[in-house]
XYZ file of C-alpha atoms in Angstrom:
497
model
C -8.212 -14.664 41.964
C -7.901 -16.048 45.497
C -7.803 -19.604 44.187
C -4.950 -18.620 41.891
C -2.989 -17.130 44.790
C -3.566 -20.286 46.847
C -2.205 -22.378 44.002
C 1.243 -20.857 44.564
C 1.480 -22.456 48.014
C 3.682 -25.312 46.819
C 7.337 -26.183 47.221
C 8.035 -26.659 43.570
C 6.668 -24.413 40.851
C 7.531 -24.579 37.176
C 9.043 -21.441 35.610
C 5.767 -20.718 33.824
C 3.895 -20.855 37.136
C 6.401 -18.455 38.682
C 5.812 -16.049 35.801
C 2.085 -16.466 36.355
C 2.566 -15.492 39.976
C 4.437 -12.377 38.886
C 1.614 -11.411 36.511
C -1.012 -11.880 39.198
C 1.015 -9.746 41.588
C 0.940 -6.975 38.992
C -2.812 -7.463 38.565
C -3.367 -7.377 42.336
C -1.475 -4.060 42.650
C -3.293 -2.588 39.657
C -6.707 -3.491 41.082
C -5.664 -2.055 44.436
C -4.761 1.284 42.837
C -7.950 1.318 40.773
C -10.256 0.498 43.689
C -8.755 2.962 46.135
C -8.569 5.731 43.526
C -12.271 5.358 42.734
C -13.345 5.147 46.375
C -11.384 8.154 47.569
C -12.134 10.331 44.544
C -15.881 9.795 44.873
C -16.237 9.675 48.667
C -13.517 11.872 50.205
C -15.042 15.303 50.872
C -11.900 17.335 50.084
C -8.255 16.745 49.395
C -6.020 17.159 52.488
C -4.191 20.420 53.110
C -0.983 18.741 51.984
C -2.381 18.881 48.435
C -2.535 22.676 48.722
C 1.083 22.744 49.888
C 2.226 20.407 47.112
C 0.484 22.537 44.485
C 2.124 25.658 45.881
C 5.597 24.103 45.859
C 4.996 22.995 42.274
C 3.983 26.556 41.359
C 7.179 27.987 42.828
C 9.297 25.334 41.118
C 12.291 25.571 43.447
C 14.972 23.100 44.555
C 13.371 22.843 47.964
C 10.366 23.756 50.082
C 9.744 24.804 53.691
C 9.021 21.217 54.753
C 10.485 18.852 52.183
C 13.071 18.693 49.415
C 12.135 19.375 45.801
C 10.690 16.121 44.437
C 7.260 16.559 46.075
C 6.733 19.790 44.179
C 8.281 18.346 41.011
C 5.885 15.387 40.978
C 2.949 17.697 41.713
C 3.648 19.833 38.653
C 1.136 17.641 36.841
C -1.497 19.552 38.822
C -0.524 22.699 36.925
C -1.547 21.112 33.634
C -5.174 20.942 34.743
C -7.865 23.355 33.636
C -10.413 21.832 35.991
C -10.475 21.125 39.704
C -11.885 17.673 38.912
C -8.623 16.772 37.201
C -6.616 18.108 40.135
C -8.599 16.040 42.634
C -8.409 12.941 40.457
C -4.670 13.310 40.074
C -4.211 13.616 43.832
C -5.936 10.302 44.487
C -4.895 8.380 41.371
C -1.324 9.633 41.688
C -1.111 8.560 45.329
C -2.411 5.066 44.833
C -0.586 4.456 41.578
C 2.728 5.267 43.253
C 1.860 3.127 46.276
C 0.847 0.255 43.999
C 4.260 0.500 42.326
C 5.802 0.207 45.787
C 3.624 -2.795 46.611
C 4.770 -4.491 43.425
C 8.325 -3.718 44.511
C 7.571 -5.446 47.829
C 6.495 -8.569 45.983
C 9.583 -8.655 43.761
C 11.906 -7.906 46.678
C 10.392 -10.750 48.693
C 10.738 -13.118 45.757
C 14.328 -12.004 45.222
C 15.153 -12.714 48.866
C 13.301 -16.032 49.187
C 12.904 -17.338 45.624
C 9.460 -18.445 46.790
C 6.258 -17.054 45.182
C 4.164 -17.935 48.232
C 6.507 -16.090 50.598
C 6.422 -13.133 48.202
C 2.619 -13.174 48.414
C 2.738 -13.391 52.216
C 4.981 -10.319 52.311
C 2.740 -8.413 49.903
C -0.596 -9.354 51.461
C 0.552 -8.598 55.011
C 0.309 -4.944 54.000
C -3.472 -5.389 54.069
C -3.375 -5.469 57.860
C -2.347 -1.811 57.945
C -3.899 1.470 56.886
C -0.465 2.837 55.967
C -0.838 1.956 52.275
C -4.322 3.419 51.885
C -6.176 5.958 54.008
C -3.145 6.839 56.163
C -1.114 7.672 53.065
C -3.484 10.364 51.787
C -2.677 13.206 54.208
C 1.087 12.955 53.732
C 2.340 14.230 50.403
C 5.847 12.901 50.974
C 5.367 9.463 52.537
C 3.516 8.010 49.569
C 6.538 8.733 47.379
C 8.658 6.804 49.877
C 6.141 3.948 49.849
C 6.610 3.775 46.099
C 10.399 3.941 46.166
C 11.829 2.182 49.238
C 10.994 -1.397 48.173
C 12.664 -0.736 44.819
C 15.706 0.844 46.491
C 16.188 -2.375 48.449
C 15.457 -4.485 45.363
C 18.021 -2.623 43.244
C 20.536 -2.908 46.082
C 20.167 -6.707 46.130
C 20.264 -6.875 42.325
C 23.412 -4.738 42.221
C 25.270 -6.809 44.826
C 24.260 -10.283 43.686
C 23.358 -9.989 39.990
C 25.019 -7.171 38.082
C 26.777 -3.973 39.142
C 24.816 -1.975 36.545
C 21.889 -1.988 38.998
C 23.766 0.600 41.080
C 22.634 3.204 38.549
C 18.866 2.752 39.067
C 19.610 2.424 42.780
C 21.250 5.859 42.757
C 18.484 7.441 40.682
C 15.588 6.062 42.740
C 17.385 6.703 46.038
C 18.098 10.280 44.968
C 14.485 10.979 43.978
C 13.291 9.350 47.189
C 15.706 11.365 49.338
C 14.414 14.501 47.634
C 10.889 13.464 48.576
C 11.743 13.157 52.243
C 15.053 13.188 54.093
C 14.143 9.933 55.853
C 15.551 8.112 52.820
C 19.061 9.069 53.893
C 18.695 6.450 56.662
C 18.717 3.313 54.449
C 21.123 4.944 51.994
C 23.562 5.554 54.856
C 23.300 1.881 55.826
C 24.187 0.849 52.278
C 27.235 3.118 52.474
C 28.281 1.492 55.765
C 27.944 -1.959 54.183
C 30.098 -0.811 51.269
C 32.867 -0.170 53.766
C 32.377 -3.122 56.102
C 31.157 -6.120 54.075
C 33.469 -7.652 51.443
C 30.656 -8.623 49.067
C 29.624 -4.963 48.883
C 33.049 -3.358 49.357
C 34.301 -4.889 46.123
C 32.126 -2.468 44.145
C 34.442 0.434 44.941
C 36.400 -0.960 41.995
C 33.346 -0.950 39.678
C 32.492 2.046 37.442
C 28.732 1.471 37.764
C 29.014 1.971 41.524
C 30.478 5.421 40.966
C 27.817 6.133 38.350
C 25.163 5.356 40.981
C 26.882 7.671 43.484
C 27.075 10.415 40.849
C 23.373 10.048 40.012
C 22.462 10.282 43.695
C 24.628 13.355 44.323
C 23.387 15.042 41.166
C 19.838 14.792 42.467
C 20.425 15.813 46.092
C 23.084 18.537 45.819
C 20.789 21.319 44.465
C 18.595 20.972 47.544
C 21.497 21.598 49.905
C 22.334 24.752 47.977
C 18.672 25.832 48.253
C 18.598 25.171 51.996
C 21.768 27.193 52.514
C 20.190 30.113 50.645
C 16.871 29.826 52.510
C 17.827 29.650 56.157
C 17.667 25.827 56.259
C 13.892 26.079 56.440
C 13.107 22.362 56.171
C 15.653 21.536 58.894
C 14.123 24.183 61.132
C 10.643 22.798 60.473
C 11.694 19.267 61.444
C 13.506 20.479 64.568
C 10.395 22.441 65.482
C 8.431 19.192 65.596
C 10.712 17.701 68.270
C 11.265 18.758 71.868
C 13.845 17.445 74.352
C 12.204 15.434 77.128
C 12.227 11.879 78.418
C 9.692 10.076 76.255
C 9.588 6.288 76.743
C 6.077 6.402 75.299
C 7.678 6.997 71.909
C 8.108 3.244 71.670
C 4.335 2.968 71.326
C 4.808 4.555 67.924
C 6.785 1.497 66.857
C 3.918 -0.743 67.921
C 1.326 1.421 66.159
C 3.264 1.132 62.888
C 4.597 -2.436 62.978
C 1.605 -4.166 64.608
C 0.734 -5.993 61.324
C 3.863 -8.080 61.840
C 2.488 -9.199 65.220
C -0.844 -10.011 63.597
C 0.948 -12.006 60.914
C 2.840 -13.969 63.591
C -0.457 -14.691 65.370
C -2.032 -15.770 62.101
C 0.843 -18.110 61.310
C 0.643 -19.599 64.813
C 3.282 -22.241 65.460
C 4.542 -21.798 61.933
C 5.786 -18.307 62.828
C 8.328 -19.894 65.172
C 9.797 -21.974 62.392
C 12.448 -19.423 61.660
C 15.954 -20.039 60.467
C 19.124 -18.019 60.733
C 20.605 -20.019 57.880
C 19.475 -17.589 55.240
C 21.408 -16.103 52.328
C 23.620 -13.115 53.008
C 21.273 -10.940 50.947
C 18.540 -11.401 53.564
C 20.846 -10.316 56.390
C 22.139 -7.300 54.481
C 18.659 -6.136 53.479
C 17.500 -6.546 57.071
C 20.384 -4.388 58.229
C 19.688 -1.658 55.663
C 16.022 -1.413 56.675
C 16.076 -1.966 60.429
C 19.479 -0.734 61.641
C 18.450 2.958 61.366
C 15.618 2.319 63.819
C 18.131 1.777 66.641
C 19.560 5.339 66.691
C 16.184 6.820 65.737
C 14.370 5.241 68.663
C 17.295 5.895 71.008
C 16.977 9.583 70.115
C 13.198 9.647 70.550
C 13.456 7.960 73.926
C 14.794 11.314 75.110
C 12.868 13.538 72.695
C 9.173 13.930 71.997
C 7.939 14.214 68.435
C 4.259 14.131 67.577
C 5.072 13.140 63.998
C 7.123 10.075 64.922
C 4.438 7.658 63.688
C 4.383 9.423 60.330
C 8.180 9.307 60.116
C 8.231 5.562 60.842
C 5.654 4.707 58.164
C 8.164 4.157 55.316
C 10.042 1.562 57.380
C 6.907 -0.560 57.637
C 6.171 -1.092 53.950
C 9.167 -3.389 53.175
C 9.348 -4.786 56.729
C 7.123 -7.837 56.241
C 8.854 -8.502 52.933
C 12.274 -8.626 54.561
C 11.160 -10.658 57.562
C 9.520 -13.425 55.510
C 13.045 -14.156 54.350
C 13.642 -15.772 57.755
C 10.678 -18.160 57.523
C 11.569 -21.792 57.082
C 10.545 -23.268 53.760
C 9.190 -26.244 55.700
C 5.921 -24.323 56.129
C 5.307 -23.971 52.384
C 2.165 -25.902 51.554
C 0.582 -24.996 54.905
C -0.191 -21.346 54.207
C -3.627 -21.461 52.585
C -5.432 -20.154 55.685
C -2.941 -17.314 56.056
C -3.304 -16.334 52.416
C -7.108 -16.378 52.666
C -7.221 -14.137 55.725
C -4.665 -11.689 54.343
C -6.521 -11.450 51.034
C -9.897 -10.916 52.693
C -8.414 -8.123 54.817
C -7.935 -6.063 51.652
C -11.693 -6.152 51.106
C -12.454 -5.509 54.773
C -10.276 -2.381 54.867
C -11.704 -0.789 51.735
C -15.316 -1.622 52.636
C -14.785 -0.282 56.151
C -13.234 2.935 54.906
C -15.969 3.413 52.307
C -18.634 2.876 54.948
C -17.101 5.437 57.295
C -17.156 8.050 54.536
C -20.551 7.098 53.092
C -22.302 7.151 56.465
C -20.291 10.212 57.537
C -19.027 8.644 60.756
C -17.631 11.435 62.981
C -18.042 13.822 60.041
C -15.373 11.952 58.030
C -17.463 12.101 54.851
C -18.138 15.853 54.962
C -15.176 17.363 56.800
C -14.124 20.645 55.154
C -16.513 20.026 52.258
C -17.566 23.653 52.638
C -14.303 24.912 51.120
C -15.435 23.700 47.687
C -18.638 25.742 47.896
C -16.621 28.680 49.237
C -14.284 28.472 46.250
C -17.263 28.467 43.855
C -18.766 31.543 45.530
C -15.439 33.363 45.563
C -14.805 32.647 41.893
C -18.308 33.802 40.970
C -17.815 37.033 42.924
C -14.558 37.726 41.097
C -16.096 37.365 37.647
C -19.038 39.533 38.633
C -16.612 42.426 38.858
C -13.718 41.462 36.590
C -13.382 40.137 33.073
C -9.758 39.049 33.126
C -8.714 35.646 34.524
C -8.174 35.235 38.257
C -4.420 35.052 38.853
C -3.929 35.900 42.546
C -5.683 35.196 45.858
C -4.891 36.441 49.334
C -6.190 37.100 52.807
C -6.883 34.552 55.530
C -5.436 31.060 55.694
C -8.501 29.642 53.972
C -7.632 31.620 50.840
C -4.904 29.033 50.237
C -7.601 26.428 49.519
C -8.795 28.596 46.634
C -5.554 27.849 44.784
C -6.625 24.226 44.523
C -10.376 24.527 44.076
C -10.400 27.376 41.563
C -9.057 26.442 38.145
C -6.548 27.007 36.700
C -4.965 27.475 40.135
C -4.345 31.114 41.065
C -1.278 31.861 43.170
C -1.115 33.382 46.642
C 0.113 36.887 47.416
C 2.153 35.910 50.475
C 5.851 36.654 50.028
C 8.625 34.274 51.025
C 10.350 35.155 54.283
C 13.521 33.512 55.572
C 12.457 34.527 59.080
C 8.853 33.307 59.252
C 9.329 30.412 56.751
C 5.718 30.180 55.477
C 4.593 26.801 54.125
C 2.614 28.380 51.288
C 4.078 31.416 49.552
C 4.777 33.076 46.203
C 8.459 33.528 45.466
C 7.826 35.804 42.470
C 5.058 38.042 43.802
C 5.561 41.796 43.355
C 3.441 44.901 43.761
C 3.539 45.311 39.973
C 2.003 41.836 39.562
C -0.773 42.697 42.017
C -1.434 45.991 40.210
C -1.553 44.201 36.866
C -3.703 41.193 37.799
C -5.653 42.265 40.870
C -6.418 39.987 43.836
C -9.372 38.005 45.134
C -9.369 38.376 48.925
C -10.867 36.198 51.631
C -11.397 37.722 55.064
C -11.004 36.140 58.485
C -13.657 33.598 59.387
C -16.249 34.963 61.778
C -15.377 38.653 61.248
C -17.492 39.204 58.170
C -16.625 42.508 56.495
C -15.530 44.212 59.712
C -12.496 46.454 59.703
C -9.259 44.483 59.617
C -10.741 41.311 58.140
C -8.157 41.479 55.316
C -5.291 42.379 57.657
C -3.169 39.427 56.612
C -3.064 40.895 53.112
C -3.087 44.617 53.890
C -0.238 44.391 56.419
C 1.939 42.878 53.725
C 0.635 45.053 50.878
C -0.622 48.308 52.497
C -0.800 50.121 49.151
C -3.710 47.945 48.009
C -7.264 47.882 49.309
C -10.366 46.051 48.013
C -12.627 47.929 45.610
C -15.562 45.574 46.142
C -16.610 43.502 49.146
C -19.406 41.073 49.947
C -20.267 39.150 53.089
C -21.307 35.504 52.730
C -21.908 32.592 55.092
C -19.429 29.723 55.357
C -19.802 26.297 56.936
C -16.781 23.998 57.144
C -19.218 21.102 56.877
C -23.050 21.010 56.687
C -23.531 20.375 60.413
C -21.227 23.203 61.534
C -22.428 26.664 62.492
C -22.400 29.225 59.714
C -19.659 31.837 60.013
C -19.683 35.207 58.250
C -16.750 35.727 55.890
C -15.944 38.617 53.593
C -14.982 38.401 49.953
C -13.031 41.249 48.437
C -11.689 42.210 45.027
C -8.646 44.373 44.448
C -9.214 45.501 40.876
C -6.368 45.515 38.352
C -4.975 48.975 37.784
């Protein structure tokens, strides 16, 4: 496959060879998704906590959530179709990497659209291999991976709409709307497109085109329900974001930019003198796409110079994915035919990253391969205890924070007993829980770690539902991972009435 990629490093390619490049780009992204899905499914000890949150938001099925808009929960509804935890785990990994692979393919097509050069498109795509953003760093964030899959296509549809056919404003509006409802960060590039529609003649002309208004309508149709939900729920997601930021002089925030965009520096070093062969004489579409992607970083970083936010790196991740794609548009075509070494190194890095990650998990470096693996065994013990005392299906779980993991690792996904509160804004909750539901279905309780079956171990449940108390209890040992100390924890069953 590498030899095929190297064959595209020529100035002139026949149309059939260009189509061959497109097919190989699809194959590359497919193999990426397949490899990373298999590695993570078989070697990751547990899904991240964000999977528990996503499942909970899917269960509630609302137009918003305490941290994100509604699309994260909507996409995660597939988890509710599973009757086994194996399916749920597989979907988490396969779903992540399939969506990211779609975004990678969008990077390739965007780069080709901007440069009309297959080799530059491959440089933009393969530069992603320098970063962990598209693989192991994407797993813990159940919103960013949806942005990784959508942002390259948002930019691609924008270019297609402006320079090919106005009908592309419709898919732009749809994808931008779904992306904005995955994470509010998407409003940054969308706002830049709006500014261009007012300031740049080639974009402003579309205010006279019906497809432009159709795209706006599609976008508003997707985002408006979330604003109504936020208004009715104390603007919980806004409060969560503001809670992650504190006002203080923070010049160190600029290190976050370096930690996200360092692959571009590595690419420049790899290109050597060729990286300085840039040209400002590029098509307008390159300049406009650059503005849409990078202009938001100016006010964002100006803000974070005077505010500290521990999640800044995470929030900058989506800007990285199309960055190399956009910047290759400024490379001079004089260097085409001299890129074989660059292509080789970038391709090999894909193998280095996945082998390195697999090795860390397989050899359990710093407990990476067994971290929180104990929750799966805990879920099995809890489920067994329930069916020792009850015949009807397990519908509800409650108690300590760790009870939330049971919703994922016990099939078919019981719900929590924690009520929604507009004051405390819990991340995981049950909008429809009632005392009648608890009386009808009963509850499997998990006590506080380390307290065993001492008095008050179920306080998180009993303070909220004082009319219910467990009919059966059992103390078991729990280890977060095999090398951790064993902690006593109490299981309890509130029998159906």
